[in-house]
Amino acid sequence: MRADVPRFADFERVVLFSGAGMSAESGVPTYRGAGGIWKQYDYRRYACQDAFDRDPEAVWEFHNFRRGLVGACAPNDGHRIVAQAQKALPCVDVVTQNIDGLHQLAGATHVVELHGSLWRLRCDACGATTHTRDAPLIDVHCPCGAFWRPAITWFGDPLDDAVFSEAARLIAGCDLFVAVGTSAVVYPAAALPQLAKRGGATMVEVNPEQTDASDLYSVHLRGTATEMLAKMAG
Ligand code: APR
């Protein structure tokens, strides 16, 4: 482990790759580990297309609960540091696995949402889409009468091809890759950091804990997102 902290300003093309730990200090629960969502809720009942086909009301109850919870959370200093770096430096891109929209609320302007957004809905019956950030609890029916579904990637769903390609392009071309707050166990997103490594980027992992992917990184910043991103921006 190297003790020195790479600075955003010393690189030309920075990609910040965020996971649930990025929003933990905002009060959004992570998925795994103590207090993780998937410890309390079985994703097979609440977060896959089969469950939605079987019992859309139960799936919506879970997602309306999450929308209420996440809707009450505000961006933290880590989100603000990233948004500020995007404004101050020529090329800082965010590729996030998060569906909470907190990077954008903090002012980030270019965010690739690999797993969609809790605040977008789509109707698979008529093809309608809508955006509902202002209403944490919603009528779960599309005007056509069918159920809306959250426009997010559930277990077993394919990722949007265009979104994944954009993420891969940015990551393959960066010279500083910073993974923040991800356990890096969910594919295909978890394969993306390898593109940065192959491209020769400086690889930084920000996480209070070791992860299954830690070996990929040359710099391990063992602390919280807010603390470590402040050092990288300093
Ligand atoms: N700062 C930085 N990292 C943190 C913090 C913090 N304050 N708190 C927790 N972490 C770390 C944990 O140590 C853990 O490694 O954040 C990571 C969160 O891991 P997960 O809960 O597995 O979240 P994530 O990697 O984003 O999950 C990936 O899984 O269920 C799917 O689609 C969902 O996008 C999600 C994907």
PDB file of C-alpha atoms and ligand atoms in Angstrom:
ATOM      1  CA  MET A   1       0.000   0.000   0.000  1.00  0.00           C
ATOM      2  CA  ARG A   2       1.310   3.443  -0.970  1.00  0.00           C
ATOM      3  CA  ALA A   3       0.937   6.165   1.599  1.00  0.00           C
ATOM      4  CA  ASP A   4       0.862   9.127  -0.809  1.00  0.00           C
ATOM      5  CA  VAL A   5      -2.493  10.400  -1.959  1.00  0.00           C
ATOM      6  CA  PRO A   6      -2.961  11.064  -5.705  1.00  0.00           C
ATOM      7  CA  ARG A   7      -4.528  14.478  -6.429  1.00  0.00           C
ATOM      8  CA  PHE A   8      -7.268  14.918  -8.987  1.00  0.00           C
ATOM      9  CA  ALA A   9      -5.516  18.007 -10.367  1.00  0.00           C
ATOM     10  CA  ASP A  10      -2.398  16.019 -11.331  1.00  0.00           C
ATOM     11  CA  PHE A  11      -4.256  13.918 -13.916  1.00  0.00           C
ATOM     12  CA  GLU A  12      -5.793  14.709 -17.302  1.00  0.00           C
ATOM     13  CA  ARG A  13      -8.736  12.319 -17.410  1.00  0.00           C
ATOM     14  CA  VAL A  14     -10.244  11.252 -14.116  1.00  0.00           C
ATOM     15  CA  VAL A  15     -13.033   8.723 -13.673  1.00  0.00           C
ATOM     16  CA  LEU A  16     -14.756   8.371 -10.345  1.00  0.00           C
ATOM     17  CA  PHE A  17     -16.520   5.003 -10.116  1.00  0.00           C
ATOM     18  CA  SER A  18     -18.962   5.102  -7.217  1.00  0.00           C
ATOM     19  CA  GLY A  19     -21.006   2.562  -5.302  1.00  0.00           C
ATOM     20  CA  ALA A  20     -23.316   2.592  -2.325  1.00  0.00           C
ATOM     21  CA  GLY A  21     -20.543   3.587   0.112  1.00  0.00           C
ATOM     22  CA  MET A  22     -20.409   6.980  -1.642  1.00  0.00           C
ATOM     23  CA  SER A  23     -23.868   7.761  -0.261  1.00  0.00           C
ATOM     24  CA  ALA A  24     -23.493   6.002   3.094  1.00  0.00           C
ATOM     25  CA  GLU A  25     -22.574   9.267   4.816  1.00  0.00           C
ATOM     26  CA  SER A  26     -25.788  10.784   3.448  1.00  0.00           C
ATOM     27  CA  GLY A  27     -27.730   8.131   5.337  1.00  0.00           C
ATOM     28  CA  VAL A  28     -28.524   5.892   2.346  1.00  0.00           C
ATOM     29  CA  PRO A  29     -28.040   2.271   3.432  1.00  0.00           C
ATOM     30  CA  THR A  30     -25.522   0.198   1.488  1.00  0.00           C
ATOM     31  CA  TYR A  31     -26.567  -3.136  -0.041  1.00  0.00           C
ATOM     32  CA  ARG A  32     -24.170  -5.482   1.706  1.00  0.00           C
ATOM     33  CA  GLY A  33     -22.472  -5.560   5.085  1.00  0.00           C
ATOM     34  CA  ALA A  34     -24.038  -4.544   8.405  1.00  0.00           C
ATOM     35  CA  GLY A  35     -27.430  -2.874   7.897  1.00  0.00           C
ATOM     36  CA  GLY A  36     -27.287  -3.644   4.148  1.00  0.00           C
ATOM     37  CA  ILE A  37     -30.548  -3.651   2.178  1.00  0.00           C
ATOM     38  CA  TRP A  38     -30.048  -7.222   0.918  1.00  0.00           C
ATOM     39  CA  LYS A  39     -29.554  -8.421   4.501  1.00  0.00           C
ATOM     40  CA  GLN A  40     -33.065  -7.242   5.328  1.00  0.00           C
ATOM     41  CA  TYR A  41     -34.902  -7.752   2.040  1.00  0.00           C
ATOM     42  CA  ASP A  42     -34.715 -10.768  -0.236  1.00  0.00           C
ATOM     43  CA  TYR A  43     -33.945  -9.392  -3.709  1.00  0.00           C
ATOM     44  CA  ARG A  44     -35.789 -12.369  -5.220  1.00  0.00           C
ATOM     45  CA  ARG A  45     -39.010 -10.946  -3.763  1.00  0.00           C
ATOM     46  CA  TYR A  46     -38.369  -7.255  -4.396  1.00  0.00           C
ATOM     47  CA  ALA A  47     -35.723  -6.606  -7.014  1.00  0.00           C
ATOM     48  CA  CYS A  48     -36.084  -8.804 -10.062  1.00  0.00           C
ATOM     49  CA  GLN A  49     -38.430  -8.955 -13.035  1.00  0.00           C
ATOM     50  CA  ASP A  50     -39.921 -12.294 -11.909  1.00  0.00           C
ATOM     51  CA  ALA A  51     -40.976 -10.750  -8.599  1.00  0.00           C
ATOM     52  CA  PHE A  52     -42.513  -7.768 -10.415  1.00  0.00           C
ATOM     53  CA  ASP A  53     -44.426 -10.051 -12.799  1.00  0.00           C
ATOM     54  CA  ARG A  54     -45.655 -12.118  -9.845  1.00  0.00           C
ATOM     55  CA  ASP A  55     -46.503  -9.362  -7.357  1.00  0.00           C
ATOM     56  CA  PRO A  56     -46.009  -5.805  -8.646  1.00  0.00           C
ATOM     57  CA  GLU A  57     -47.656  -4.297  -5.579  1.00  0.00           C
ATOM     58  CA  ALA A  58     -45.124  -5.863  -3.186  1.00  0.00           C
ATOM     59  CA  VAL A  59     -42.259  -4.732  -5.414  1.00  0.00           C
ATOM     60  CA  TRP A  60     -43.707  -1.212  -5.497  1.00  0.00           C
ATOM     61  CA  GLU A  61     -44.187  -1.157  -1.743  1.00  0.00           C
ATOM     62  CA  PHE A  62     -40.461  -1.863  -1.387  1.00  0.00           C
ATOM     63  CA  HIS A  63     -39.476   0.757  -3.966  1.00  0.00           C
ATOM     64  CA  ASN A  64     -41.794   3.417  -2.556  1.00  0.00           C
ATOM     65  CA  PHE A  65     -40.215   2.741   0.826  1.00  0.00           C
ATOM     66  CA  ARG A  66     -36.778   3.217  -0.741  1.00  0.00           C
ATOM     67  CA  ARG A  67     -37.871   6.347  -2.596  1.00  0.00           C
ATOM     68  CA  GLY A  68     -39.117   7.833   0.673  1.00  0.00           C
ATOM     69  CA  LEU A  69     -35.900   6.934   2.460  1.00  0.00           C
ATOM     70  CA  VAL A  70     -33.519   8.136  -0.248  1.00  0.00           C
ATOM     71  CA  GLY A  71     -35.674  11.208  -0.967  1.00  0.00           C
ATOM     72  CA  ALA A  72     -35.043  12.383   2.590  1.00  0.00           C
ATOM     73  CA  CYS A  73     -31.243  12.183   2.138  1.00  0.00           C
ATOM     74  CA  ALA A  74     -29.058  15.043   0.944  1.00  0.00           C
ATOM     75  CA  PRO A  75     -25.713  14.914  -0.870  1.00  0.00           C
ATOM     76  CA  ASN A  76     -22.672  14.711   1.414  1.00  0.00           C
ATOM     77  CA  ASP A  77     -19.309  16.472   1.180  1.00  0.00           C
ATOM     78  CA  GLY A  78     -17.959  13.652  -1.002  1.00  0.00           C
ATOM     79  CA  HIS A  79     -20.648  14.285  -3.642  1.00  0.00           C
ATOM     80  CA  ARG A  80     -19.912  18.017  -3.438  1.00  0.00           C
ATOM     81  CA  ILE A  81     -16.144  17.511  -3.831  1.00  0.00           C
ATOM     82  CA  VAL A  82     -16.720  15.442  -6.962  1.00  0.00           C
ATOM     83  CA  ALA A  83     -19.125  18.022  -8.431  1.00  0.00           C
ATOM     84  CA  GLN A  84     -16.635  20.777  -7.652  1.00  0.00           C
ATOM     85  CA  ALA A  85     -13.783  18.832  -9.290  1.00  0.00           C
ATOM     86  CA  GLN A  86     -15.925  18.432 -12.409  1.00  0.00           C
ATOM     87  CA  LYS A  87     -16.319  22.203 -12.595  1.00  0.00           C
ATOM     88  CA  ALA A  88     -12.716  23.073 -11.789  1.00  0.00           C
ATOM     89  CA  LEU A  89     -10.839  20.510 -13.874  1.00  0.00           C
ATOM     90  CA  PRO A  90     -10.983  19.786 -17.596  1.00  0.00           C
ATOM     91  CA  CYS A  91     -12.075  16.150 -17.478  1.00  0.00           C
ATOM     92  CA  VAL A  92     -13.667  14.458 -14.485  1.00  0.00           C
ATOM     93  CA  ASP A  93     -16.358  11.886 -15.256  1.00  0.00           C
ATOM     94  CA  VAL A  94     -18.586  10.022 -12.848  1.00  0.00           C
ATOM     95  CA  VAL A  95     -19.673   6.459 -13.520  1.00  0.00           C
ATOM     96  CA  THR A  96     -21.999   5.364 -10.755  1.00  0.00           C
ATOM     97  CA  GLN A  97     -23.755   2.179  -9.775  1.00  0.00           C
ATOM     98  CA  ASN A  98     -25.987   4.251  -7.503  1.00  0.00           C
ATOM     99  CA  ILE A  99     -29.612   4.943  -8.315  1.00  0.00           C
ATOM    100  CA  ASP A 100     -30.086   7.714  -5.757  1.00  0.00           C
ATOM    101  CA  GLY A 101     -29.300  10.763  -7.941  1.00  0.00           C
ATOM    102  CA  LEU A 102     -27.162  12.368  -5.202  1.00  0.00           C
ATOM    103  CA  HIS A 103     -24.195  13.131  -7.483  1.00  0.00           C
ATOM    104  CA  GLN A 104     -26.494  15.236  -9.672  1.00  0.00           C
ATOM    105  CA  LEU A 105     -28.186  16.886  -6.679  1.00  0.00           C
ATOM    106  CA  ALA A 106     -24.730  17.993  -5.554  1.00  0.00           C
ATOM    107  CA  GLY A 107     -24.201  19.641  -8.951  1.00  0.00           C
ATOM    108  CA  ALA A 108     -22.357  16.974 -10.957  1.00  0.00           C
ATOM    109  CA  THR A 109     -23.150  17.522 -14.610  1.00  0.00           C
ATOM    110  CA  HIS A 110     -21.863  14.386 -16.291  1.00  0.00           C
ATOM    111  CA  VAL A 111     -22.934  11.217 -14.519  1.00  0.00           C
ATOM    112  CA  VAL A 112     -23.240   7.826 -16.217  1.00  0.00           C
ATOM    113  CA  GLU A 113     -25.859   5.869 -14.266  1.00  0.00           C
ATOM    114  CA  LEU A 114     -24.997   2.231 -14.896  1.00  0.00           C
ATOM    115  CA  HIS A 115     -27.969   0.889 -12.949  1.00  0.00           C
ATOM    116  CA  GLY A 116     -30.532   3.551 -13.857  1.00  0.00           C
ATOM    117  CA  SER A 117     -32.339   5.837 -11.444  1.00  0.00           C
ATOM    118  CA  LEU A 118     -34.872   5.414  -8.675  1.00  0.00           C
ATOM    119  CA  TRP A 119     -36.401   8.671  -9.919  1.00  0.00           C
ATOM    120  CA  ARG A 120     -37.152   7.514 -13.459  1.00  0.00           C
ATOM    121  CA  LEU A 121     -40.031   5.203 -14.302  1.00  0.00           C
ATOM    122  CA  ARG A 122     -40.909   3.306 -17.406  1.00  0.00           C
ATOM    123  CA  CYS A 123     -43.996   1.462 -18.559  1.00  0.00           C
ATOM    124  CA  ASP A 124     -43.180  -1.761 -20.343  1.00  0.00           C
ATOM    125  CA  ALA A 125     -46.785  -1.956 -21.654  1.00  0.00           C
ATOM    126  CA  CYS A 126     -46.959   1.333 -23.599  1.00  0.00           C
ATOM    127  CA  GLY A 127     -43.323   2.461 -23.613  1.00  0.00           C
ATOM    128  CA  ALA A 128     -43.954   5.690 -21.634  1.00  0.00           C
ATOM    129  CA  THR A 129     -41.247   7.086 -19.367  1.00  0.00           C
ATOM    130  CA  THR A 130     -41.380   9.728 -16.669  1.00  0.00           C
ATOM    131  CA  HIS A 131     -39.208  11.410 -14.065  1.00  0.00           C
ATOM    132  CA  THR A 132     -40.469  11.836 -10.522  1.00  0.00           C
ATOM    133  CA  ARG A 133     -37.678  13.179  -8.300  1.00  0.00           C
ATOM    134  CA  ASP A 134     -40.089  15.513  -6.499  1.00  0.00           C
ATOM    135  CA  ALA A 135     -42.502  12.835  -5.393  1.00  0.00           C
ATOM    136  CA  PRO A 136     -40.936  10.124  -3.247  1.00  0.00           C
ATOM    137  CA  LEU A 137     -44.281   8.288  -3.030  1.00  0.00           C
ATOM    138  CA  ILE A 138     -46.105   7.894  -6.299  1.00  0.00           C
ATOM    139  CA  ASP A 139     -49.164   6.455  -7.943  1.00  0.00           C
ATOM    140  CA  VAL A 140     -47.681   3.264  -9.302  1.00  0.00           C
ATOM    141  CA  HIS A 141     -49.933   3.154 -12.358  1.00  0.00           C
ATOM    142  CA  CYS A 142     -49.068   4.617 -15.740  1.00  0.00           C
ATOM    143  CA  PRO A 143     -51.933   6.588 -17.390  1.00  0.00           C
ATOM    144  CA  CYS A 144     -52.357   3.565 -19.718  1.00  0.00           C
ATOM    145  CA  GLY A 145     -53.404   1.484 -16.683  1.00  0.00           C
ATOM    146  CA  ALA A 146     -50.394  -0.833 -16.474  1.00  0.00           C
ATOM    147  CA  PHE A 147     -47.882  -0.636 -13.628  1.00  0.00           C
ATOM    148  CA  TRP A 148     -44.948   1.713 -13.912  1.00  0.00           C
ATOM    149  CA  ARG A 149     -41.685   0.020 -13.050  1.00  0.00           C
ATOM    150  CA  PRO A 150     -38.624   1.800 -11.687  1.00  0.00           C
ATOM    151  CA  ALA A 151     -36.157   2.401 -14.541  1.00  0.00           C
ATOM    152  CA  ILE A 152     -33.399   0.638 -12.641  1.00  0.00           C
ATOM    153  CA  THR A 153     -31.394  -2.508 -13.233  1.00  0.00           C
ATOM    154  CA  TRP A 154     -32.768  -5.331 -11.136  1.00  0.00           C
ATOM    155  CA  PHE A 155     -30.965  -8.623 -10.599  1.00  0.00           C
ATOM    156  CA  GLY A 156     -30.966 -10.520 -13.895  1.00  0.00           C
ATOM    157  CA  ASP A 157     -31.714  -7.409 -16.019  1.00  0.00           C
ATOM    158  CA  PRO A 158     -29.278  -6.570 -18.800  1.00  0.00           C
ATOM    159  CA  LEU A 159     -27.492  -3.230 -18.582  1.00  0.00           C
ATOM    160  CA  ASP A 160     -28.399  -0.617 -21.166  1.00  0.00           C
ATOM    161  CA  ASP A 161     -25.899  -1.166 -24.033  1.00  0.00           C
ATOM    162  CA  ALA A 162     -25.363   2.518 -24.791  1.00  0.00           C
ATOM    163  CA  VAL A 163     -24.830   3.381 -21.124  1.00  0.00           C
ATOM    164  CA  PHE A 164     -22.382   0.511 -20.611  1.00  0.00           C
ATOM    165  CA  SER A 165     -20.442   1.431 -23.785  1.00  0.00           C
ATOM    166  CA  GLU A 166     -20.159   5.054 -22.654  1.00  0.00           C
ATOM    167  CA  ALA A 167     -18.880   3.929 -19.241  1.00  0.00           C
ATOM    168  CA  ALA A 168     -16.386   1.534 -20.857  1.00  0.00           C
ATOM    169  CA  ARG A 169     -15.122   4.251 -23.218  1.00  0.00           C
ATOM    170  CA  LEU A 170     -14.536   6.738 -20.399  1.00  0.00           C
ATOM    171  CA  ILE A 171     -12.921   4.177 -18.125  1.00  0.00           C
ATOM    172  CA  ALA A 172     -10.622   2.724 -20.787  1.00  0.00           C
ATOM    173  CA  GLY A 173      -9.347   6.231 -21.571  1.00  0.00           C
ATOM    174  CA  CYS A 174      -8.755   7.613 -18.084  1.00  0.00           C
ATOM    175  CA  ASP A 175      -5.380   8.143 -16.402  1.00  0.00           C
ATOM    176  CA  LEU A 176      -6.775   8.208 -12.844  1.00  0.00           C
ATOM    177  CA  PHE A 177      -9.449   5.712 -11.822  1.00  0.00           C
ATOM    178  CA  VAL A 178     -10.977   6.090  -8.368  1.00  0.00           C
ATOM    179  CA  ALA A 179     -13.375   3.428  -7.086  1.00  0.00           C
ATOM    180  CA  VAL A 180     -15.319   4.818  -4.121  1.00  0.00           C
ATOM    181  CA  GLY A 181     -17.478   2.745  -1.818  1.00  0.00           C
ATOM    182  CA  THR A 182     -18.150  -0.332  -3.877  1.00  0.00           C
ATOM    183  CA  SER A 183     -17.812  -3.971  -2.910  1.00  0.00           C
ATOM    184  CA  ALA A 184     -17.294  -4.678  -6.633  1.00  0.00           C
ATOM    185  CA  VAL A 185     -19.133  -7.970  -6.677  1.00  0.00           C
ATOM    186  CA  VAL A 186     -21.965  -7.238  -9.114  1.00  0.00           C
ATOM    187  CA  TYR A 187     -21.191  -7.875 -12.784  1.00  0.00           C
ATOM    188  CA  PRO A 188     -20.927  -6.577 -15.433  1.00  0.00           C
ATOM    189  CA  ALA A 189     -20.236  -3.292 -13.594  1.00  0.00           C
ATOM    190  CA  ALA A 190     -17.538  -4.971 -11.509  1.00  0.00           C
ATOM    191  CA  ALA A 191     -15.549  -5.784 -14.665  1.00  0.00           C
ATOM    192  CA  LEU A 192     -15.195  -2.132 -15.678  1.00  0.00           C
ATOM    193  CA  PRO A 193     -12.239  -1.248 -13.384  1.00  0.00           C
ATOM    194  CA  GLN A 194     -10.122  -3.791 -15.285  1.00  0.00           C
ATOM    195  CA  LEU A 195     -10.412  -1.601 -18.399  1.00  0.00           C
ATOM    196  CA  ALA A 196      -8.786   1.262 -16.528  1.00  0.00           C
ATOM    197  CA  LYS A 197      -6.033  -1.006 -15.278  1.00  0.00           C
ATOM    198  CA  ARG A 198      -5.362  -2.307 -18.782  1.00  0.00           C
ATOM    199  CA  GLY A 199      -5.246   1.279 -20.044  1.00  0.00           C
ATOM    200  CA  GLY A 200      -2.471   2.074 -17.584  1.00  0.00           C
ATOM    201  CA  ALA A 201      -4.470   4.326 -15.224  1.00  0.00           C
ATOM    202  CA  THR A 202      -3.378   4.990 -11.669  1.00  0.00           C
ATOM    203  CA  MET A 203      -5.792   2.829  -9.693  1.00  0.00           C
ATOM    204  CA  VAL A 204      -7.175   4.100  -6.370  1.00  0.00           C
ATOM    205  CA  GLU A 205      -9.629   2.329  -4.090  1.00  0.00           C
ATOM    206  CA  VAL A 206     -11.433   4.446  -1.484  1.00  0.00           C
ATOM    207  CA  ASN A 207     -13.074   2.168   1.016  1.00  0.00           C
ATOM    208  CA  PRO A 208     -12.746   1.727   4.790  1.00  0.00           C
ATOM    209  CA  GLU A 209     -12.528  -2.003   4.156  1.00  0.00           C
ATOM    210  CA  GLN A 210     -10.661  -4.372   1.893  1.00  0.00           C
ATOM    211  CA  THR A 211     -12.798  -5.748  -0.957  1.00  0.00           C
ATOM    212  CA  ASP A 212     -12.585  -8.711  -3.329  1.00  0.00           C
ATOM    213  CA  ALA A 213     -11.211  -6.276  -5.922  1.00  0.00           C
ATOM    214  CA  SER A 214      -8.567  -4.627  -3.759  1.00  0.00           C
ATOM    215  CA  ASP A 215      -5.691  -6.407  -5.543  1.00  0.00           C
ATOM    216  CA  LEU A 216      -6.513  -4.482  -8.695  1.00  0.00           C
ATOM    217  CA  TYR A 217      -5.573  -1.194  -7.057  1.00  0.00           C
ATOM    218  CA  SER A 218      -2.136   0.255  -6.392  1.00  0.00           C
ATOM    219  CA  VAL A 219      -3.370   2.860  -3.909  1.00  0.00           C
ATOM    220  CA  HIS A 220      -5.717   1.930  -1.077  1.00  0.00           C
ATOM    221  CA  LEU A 221      -7.225   4.830   0.811  1.00  0.00           C
ATOM    222  CA  ARG A 222      -8.742   3.175   3.850  1.00  0.00           C
ATOM    223  CA  GLY A 223     -11.236   5.719   5.112  1.00  0.00           C
ATOM    224  CA  THR A 224     -14.609   7.172   4.286  1.00  0.00           C
ATOM    225  CA  ALA A 225     -15.531   8.752   0.975  1.00  0.00           C
ATOM    226  CA  THR A 226     -15.796  12.278   2.415  1.00  0.00           C
ATOM    227  CA  GLU A 227     -12.461  12.056   4.219  1.00  0.00           C
ATOM    228  CA  MET A 228     -10.477  10.539   1.348  1.00  0.00           C
ATOM    229  CA  LEU A 229     -11.988  12.571  -1.485  1.00  0.00           C
ATOM    230  CA  ALA A 230     -11.161  15.727   0.466  1.00  0.00           C
ATOM    231  CA  LYS A 231      -7.522  14.601   0.506  1.00  0.00           C
ATOM    232  CA  MET A 232      -7.554  13.884  -3.224  1.00  0.00           C
ATOM    233  CA  ALA A 233      -9.040  17.309  -3.943  1.00  0.00           C
ATOM    234  CA  GLY A 234      -6.659  19.120  -1.593  1.00  0.00           C
TER     235      GLY A 234
HETATM  236  N1  APR B   1     -17.093   5.549   2.403  1.00  0.00           N
HETATM  237  C1  APR B   1     -16.582   4.695   1.481  1.00  0.00           C
HETATM  238  N2  APR B   1     -16.965   3.404   1.383  1.00  0.00           N
HETATM  239  C2  APR B   1     -17.879   2.949   2.250  1.00  0.00           C
HETATM  240  C3  APR B   1     -18.438   3.770   3.259  1.00  0.00           C
HETATM  241  C4  APR B   1     -18.002   5.128   3.308  1.00  0.00           C
HETATM  242  N3  APR B   1     -18.483   6.004   4.213  1.00  0.00           N
HETATM  243  N4  APR B   1     -19.325   3.022   3.960  1.00  0.00           N
HETATM  244  C5  APR B   1     -19.314   1.794   3.423  1.00  0.00           C
HETATM  245  N5  APR B   1     -18.441   1.732   2.388  1.00  0.00           N
HETATM  246  C6  APR B   1     -18.141   0.596   1.507  1.00  0.00           C
HETATM  247  C7  APR B   1     -18.303  -0.783   2.127  1.00  0.00           C
HETATM  248  O1  APR B   1     -17.114  -1.186   2.812  1.00  0.00           O
HETATM  249  C8  APR B   1     -18.591  -1.642   0.895  1.00  0.00           C
HETATM  250  O2  APR B   1     -17.378  -2.161   0.341  1.00  0.00           O
HETATM  251  O3  APR B   1     -19.078   0.632   0.455  1.00  0.00           O
HETATM  252  C9  APR B   1     -19.211  -0.674  -0.110  1.00  0.00           C
HETATM  253  C10 APR B   1     -20.689  -0.895  -0.410  1.00  0.00           C
HETATM  254  O4  APR B   1     -20.853  -2.128  -1.061  1.00  0.00           O
HETATM  255  P1  APR B   1     -22.283  -2.640  -1.552  1.00  0.00           P
HETATM  256  O5  APR B   1     -23.281  -2.442  -0.473  1.00  0.00           O
HETATM  257  O6  APR B   1     -22.110  -4.013  -2.083  1.00  0.00           O
HETATM  258  O7  APR B   1     -22.677  -1.603  -2.714  1.00  0.00           O
HETATM  259  P2  APR B   1     -22.260  -1.611  -4.257  1.00  0.00           P
HETATM  260  O8  APR B   1     -20.875  -2.096  -4.460  1.00  0.00           O
HETATM  261  O9  APR B   1     -22.591  -0.247  -4.762  1.00  0.00           O
HETATM  262  O10 APR B   1     -23.274  -2.668  -4.876  1.00  0.00           O
HETATM  263  C11 APR B   1     -23.257  -2.859  -6.275  1.00  0.00           C
HETATM  264  O11 APR B   1     -25.187  -4.248  -6.108  1.00  0.00           O
HETATM  265  O12 APR B   1     -27.335  -4.811  -5.402  1.00  0.00           O
HETATM  266  C12 APR B   1     -26.585  -4.243  -6.393  1.00  0.00           C
HETATM  267  O13 APR B   1     -27.450  -2.810  -8.000  1.00  0.00           O
HETATM  268  C13 APR B   1     -26.968  -2.806  -6.678  1.00  0.00           C
HETATM  269  O14 APR B   1     -25.582  -1.046  -7.574  1.00  0.00           O
HETATM  270  C14 APR B   1     -25.657  -2.058  -6.575  1.00  0.00           C
HETATM  271  C15 APR B   1     -24.637  -3.146  -6.788  1.00  0.00           C
END
